[in-house]
């Protein structure tokens, strides 16, 4: 295993341990709140599975329309503009769409 792959594995393990430790601490501090959240979790997951594909479709459509309006006809043109001409516009559009999608999910998913 390469050292870079090993670094990713170690980082992943650290993140998982931090998440589990956070859940244990939360349970010890406020077990009632943790219990209510765990009972409500199936409803939240159902909302995500319902709205997730809709948001993904709308986001994809938004990216397609905006990139067409910016004059990009293909993914190759976007790559050329981003990498070879050092223009961050396509990356900004993708990140903006990602942020908008997360905000939309926050609006439609109410626990």
mmCIF file of C-alpha atoms in Angstrom, residues 10-65:
data_model
loop_
_atom_site.group_PDB
_atom_site.id
_atom_site.type_symbol
_atom_site.label_atom_id
_atom_site.label_comp_id
_atom_site.label_asym_id
_atom_site.label_seq_id
_atom_site.Cartn_x
_atom_site.Cartn_y
_atom_site.Cartn_z
ATOM 1 C CA UNK A 10 -5.659 6.660 8.612
ATOM 2 C CA UNK A 11 -7.628 9.876 8.021
ATOM 3 C CA UNK A 12 -10.794 7.835 7.440
ATOM 4 C CA UNK A 13 -10.266 5.852 10.625
ATOM 5 C CA UNK A 14 -9.685 9.064 12.595
ATOM 6 C CA UNK A 15 -12.911 10.550 11.203
ATOM 7 C CA UNK A 16 -14.908 7.426 12.083
ATOM 8 C CA UNK A 17 -13.449 7.319 15.604
ATOM 9 C CA UNK A 18 -14.237 11.029 16.065
ATOM 10 C CA UNK A 19 -17.818 10.477 14.896
ATOM 11 C CA UNK A 20 -18.363 7.494 17.202
ATOM 12 C CA UNK A 21 -16.772 9.331 20.118
ATOM 13 C CA UNK A 22 -18.994 12.346 19.445
ATOM 14 C CA UNK A 23 -22.096 10.148 19.468
ATOM 15 C CA UNK A 24 -21.058 8.523 22.748
ATOM 16 C CA UNK A 25 -20.431 11.907 24.373
ATOM 17 C CA UNK A 26 -23.768 13.204 23.072
ATOM 18 C CA UNK A 27 -25.545 10.152 24.445
ATOM 19 C CA UNK A 28 -23.889 10.574 27.845
ATOM 20 C CA UNK A 29 -24.710 14.296 28.047
ATOM 21 C CA UNK A 30 -28.318 14.176 26.797
ATOM 22 C CA UNK A 31 -29.669 10.631 26.391
ATOM 23 C CA UNK A 32 -33.276 11.804 25.937
ATOM 24 C CA UNK A 33 -32.388 14.076 23.014
ATOM 25 C CA UNK A 34 -30.277 11.373 21.435
ATOM 26 C CA UNK A 35 -33.143 8.895 21.804
ATOM 27 C CA UNK A 36 -35.640 11.309 20.195
ATOM 28 C CA UNK A 37 -33.266 11.892 17.281
ATOM 29 C CA UNK A 38 -32.681 8.180 16.761
ATOM 30 C CA UNK A 39 -36.462 7.601 16.708
ATOM 31 C CA UNK A 40 -36.906 10.412 14.163
ATOM 32 C CA UNK A 41 -34.009 9.258 11.960
ATOM 33 C CA UNK A 42 -36.109 6.973 9.663
ATOM 34 C CA UNK A 43 -38.357 9.921 8.758
ATOM 35 C CA UNK A 44 -35.345 12.106 7.977
ATOM 36 C CA UNK A 45 -33.776 9.359 5.841
ATOM 37 C CA UNK A 46 -37.077 8.885 3.987
ATOM 38 C CA UNK A 47 -37.173 12.611 3.214
ATOM 39 C CA UNK A 48 -33.598 12.488 1.940
ATOM 40 C CA UNK A 49 -34.323 9.481 -0.293
ATOM 41 C CA UNK A 50 -37.391 11.253 -1.688
ATOM 42 C CA UNK A 51 -35.884 14.697 -2.210
ATOM 43 C CA UNK A 52 -32.304 13.656 -3.026
ATOM 44 C CA UNK A 53 -32.926 12.543 -6.637
ATOM 45 C CA UNK A 54 -35.180 15.543 -7.274
ATOM 46 C CA UNK A 55 -32.519 17.937 -6.001
ATOM 47 C CA UNK A 56 -29.845 16.108 -8.033
ATOM 48 C CA UNK A 57 -31.962 16.433 -11.177
ATOM 49 C CA UNK A 58 -32.627 20.131 -10.595
ATOM 50 C CA UNK A 59 -28.956 20.752 -9.809
ATOM 51 C CA UNK A 60 -27.825 18.950 -12.938
ATOM 52 C CA UNK A 61 -30.301 20.923 -15.011
ATOM 53 C CA UNK A 62 -29.142 24.162 -13.412
ATOM 54 C CA UNK A 63 -25.476 23.370 -14.121
ATOM 55 C CA UNK A 64 -26.298 22.417 -17.713
ATOM 56 C CA UNK A 65 -28.259 25.629 -18.347
#
